[in-house]
Amino acid sequence: MSYSPRRSITQPTTPHGQQTRQRLLDAAEAVFGEKGYDRASIAEITQRAGVAQGTFYIYFPDKKATFVELVKDLSHRLRSEIAQAVAGLNDRLEIERTGFRTFFAFVHNHRDLYKIVRQAEFVDQEVYRWYYRHLAEGYTAGLKQAMDKGQIRPLDAECLAYCLMGIGDFLGARYVLWDGDHLPEEVMATMMEFIQRGMAVG
């Protein structure tokens, strides 16, 4: 079942409105990451964004709606960056390598992503599941295409997508978040060797 927001949120149509809305989401990313959903407040979000508290309600009806929109925004930005990075690539293993590098760079630049998505499991189960299912849908489609072309062995594409997402999730936590740096090249090489052997034809 696809996720659909429960609240009506009007998207701004002017560049200024879009910029203000994004400032609020960026501020919410920082506040929810630092304080957690329960301790975060609308006042802190608007203060961090540099806007009046009344301005907040032009874009979002309440704190929970902001959190849900933030999860959706991070998902869209992550998927968009990966799509742009792999555009024009045809070899599946090269797509995997480039996609993982882009994901780890995104985690490095959005260090609260993990905290926010994991909070979503308790704040809003629907958007939590939507986040991972949406990532997996595009991933699964790409893997199916590679299987049809004979680039990788025929497997359950959705299961494989979640396996690969799990690899990225844990390596991102271990090396990017815990060490506060980019993924070491030797780790990337080990990961790709494992993936290549697991998906190799024959």
XYZ file of C-alpha atoms in Angstrom:
202
model
C 0.000 0.000 0.000
C 1.432 3.375 -0.970
C 1.808 6.123 1.608
C -0.375 9.192 1.412
C -0.204 12.047 3.942
C -3.159 12.418 6.298
C -2.976 16.198 6.370
C -3.502 18.678 3.590
C -0.282 20.595 2.953
C -0.187 23.320 0.326
C 2.996 23.472 -1.706
C 4.286 27.038 -2.221
C 4.203 28.258 -5.802
C 6.672 31.157 -5.594
C 10.481 30.810 -5.389
C 10.470 32.747 -2.106
C 7.839 30.440 -0.629
C 9.729 27.344 -1.768
C 12.940 28.674 -0.224
C 11.211 29.441 3.071
C 9.636 25.992 3.184
C 13.019 24.373 2.513
C 14.637 26.499 5.252
C 12.036 25.181 7.676
C 12.696 21.582 6.594
C 16.466 22.064 6.882
C 15.977 23.536 10.353
C 13.672 20.662 11.291
C 16.347 18.195 10.143
C 18.832 19.759 12.552
C 16.405 20.115 15.480
C 14.869 16.629 15.193
C 18.369 15.199 14.824
C 19.703 16.999 17.894
C 16.708 16.924 20.218
C 14.629 13.995 18.984
C 10.993 14.283 17.949
C 9.480 14.454 21.455
C 11.785 17.200 22.731
C 11.813 19.249 19.534
C 9.524 22.269 19.331
C 8.092 24.410 16.564
C 9.654 27.450 18.264
C 13.131 25.900 17.950
C 12.543 25.020 14.301
C 11.414 28.542 13.379
C 14.259 30.099 15.367
C 16.781 27.890 13.553
C 15.162 28.742 10.206
C 15.177 32.466 10.967
C 11.451 32.964 10.394
C 8.544 34.090 12.561
C 6.649 31.323 14.316
C 3.449 32.338 12.542
C 5.172 31.735 9.205
C 5.535 28.056 10.122
C 1.772 27.511 9.933
C 1.616 28.821 6.385
C 3.525 25.727 5.335
C 2.801 23.051 7.968
C -0.205 22.480 10.250
C 1.783 20.979 13.161
C 5.039 19.370 14.295
C 4.137 15.868 13.155
C 3.277 17.053 9.647
C 6.686 18.740 9.494
C 8.389 15.516 10.545
C 6.525 13.481 7.920
C 7.356 16.020 5.210
C 11.002 15.983 6.309
C 11.220 12.191 5.902
C 9.665 12.525 2.444
C 12.006 15.394 1.540
C 15.124 13.466 2.586
C 13.909 10.451 0.635
C 13.329 12.531 -2.481
C 16.697 14.270 -2.238
C 18.574 11.017 -1.673
C 16.867 9.249 -4.573
C 17.340 12.290 -6.810
C 21.070 12.502 -6.088
C 21.552 8.795 -6.767
C 19.508 8.974 -9.982
C 21.588 11.893 -11.244
C 24.845 10.152 -10.324
C 24.014 6.911 -12.178
C 22.340 8.542 -15.192
C 23.943 7.278 -18.397
C 25.555 4.223 -16.749
C 24.615 0.844 -18.207
C 26.733 -1.678 -16.332
C 24.933 -2.829 -13.179
C 28.052 -3.194 -11.047
C 29.149 0.306 -11.981
C 25.668 1.537 -11.110
C 25.974 -0.187 -7.722
C 29.404 1.305 -7.062
C 28.343 4.826 -8.032
C 25.033 4.537 -6.200
C 26.711 3.427 -2.990
C 29.293 6.212 -3.202
C 26.477 8.729 -3.625
C 24.553 7.254 -0.695
C 27.580 7.399 1.610
C 28.266 11.001 0.558
C 24.633 11.889 1.308
C 24.917 10.301 4.763
C 28.115 12.266 5.355
C 26.317 15.518 4.474
C 23.071 14.636 6.283
C 24.343 13.048 9.447
C 20.930 13.110 11.139
C 19.306 10.998 8.406
C 19.637 7.785 10.420
C 18.225 9.322 13.607
C 15.268 10.830 11.787
C 14.319 7.716 9.817
C 14.617 5.525 12.895
C 12.466 7.938 14.895
C 9.868 7.644 12.152
C 9.197 4.048 13.213
C 7.691 5.420 16.428
C 6.359 8.781 15.195
C 4.549 7.576 12.063
C 4.704 3.928 11.004
C 3.234 4.668 7.592
C 5.939 7.100 6.520
C 8.626 4.862 8.066
C 7.556 1.952 5.871
C 6.989 4.270 2.900
C 10.590 5.520 3.144
C 12.099 2.051 2.745
C 9.493 0.737 0.307
C 9.973 3.751 -1.950
C 13.724 3.233 -2.000
C 13.241 -0.472 -2.645
C 10.754 0.009 -5.508
C 13.208 1.898 -7.693
C 16.058 -0.364 -6.674
C 14.033 -3.475 -7.506
C 13.107 -2.133 -10.948
C 16.756 -1.457 -11.789
C 17.839 -4.897 -10.629
C 15.109 -6.562 -12.699
C 16.323 -4.722 -15.794
C 19.878 -5.892 -15.147
C 18.632 -9.462 -14.757
C 16.689 -9.231 -18.013
C 19.874 -8.055 -19.755
C 21.840 -10.954 -18.287
C 24.178 -8.635 -16.360
C 23.493 -10.265 -13.006
C 22.141 -13.655 -11.994
C 18.348 -14.129 -11.786
C 17.261 -13.752 -8.174
C 14.309 -12.373 -6.229
C 14.847 -8.713 -7.165
C 12.949 -7.229 -4.223
C 14.773 -9.441 -1.722
C 18.095 -8.501 -3.339
C 17.207 -4.801 -3.162
C 16.609 -5.033 0.589
C 19.853 -7.008 1.063
C 21.815 -4.308 -0.735
C 20.031 -1.559 1.177
C 20.993 -3.337 4.399
C 24.647 -3.380 3.345
C 24.563 0.347 2.677
C 22.708 1.068 5.904
C 25.140 -0.717 8.196
C 28.353 0.290 6.435
C 27.158 3.888 6.389
C 26.550 3.729 10.145
C 29.836 1.984 10.938
C 32.257 4.009 8.833
C 30.573 7.304 7.933
C 28.642 8.089 11.118
C 30.771 6.426 13.791
C 34.122 7.477 12.312
C 32.840 10.797 10.979
C 34.530 10.366 7.637
C 33.965 9.086 4.124
C 33.888 5.339 3.476
C 37.485 4.027 3.240
C 38.471 2.757 -0.199
C 39.420 -0.659 1.171
C 35.932 -1.012 2.629
C 34.385 -0.003 -0.695
C 36.556 -2.601 -2.455
C 35.543 -5.360 -0.018
C 31.881 -4.435 -0.342
C 31.976 -4.442 -4.149
C 33.856 -7.760 -4.234
C 31.145 -9.274 -2.050
C 28.361 -7.800 -4.188
C 30.005 -8.797 -7.456
C 30.458 -12.414 -6.368
C 26.931 -12.584 -5.025
C 25.320 -11.262 -8.222
C 27.690 -12.768 -10.802
C 26.138 -14.790 -13.602
C 27.102 -18.483 -13.642
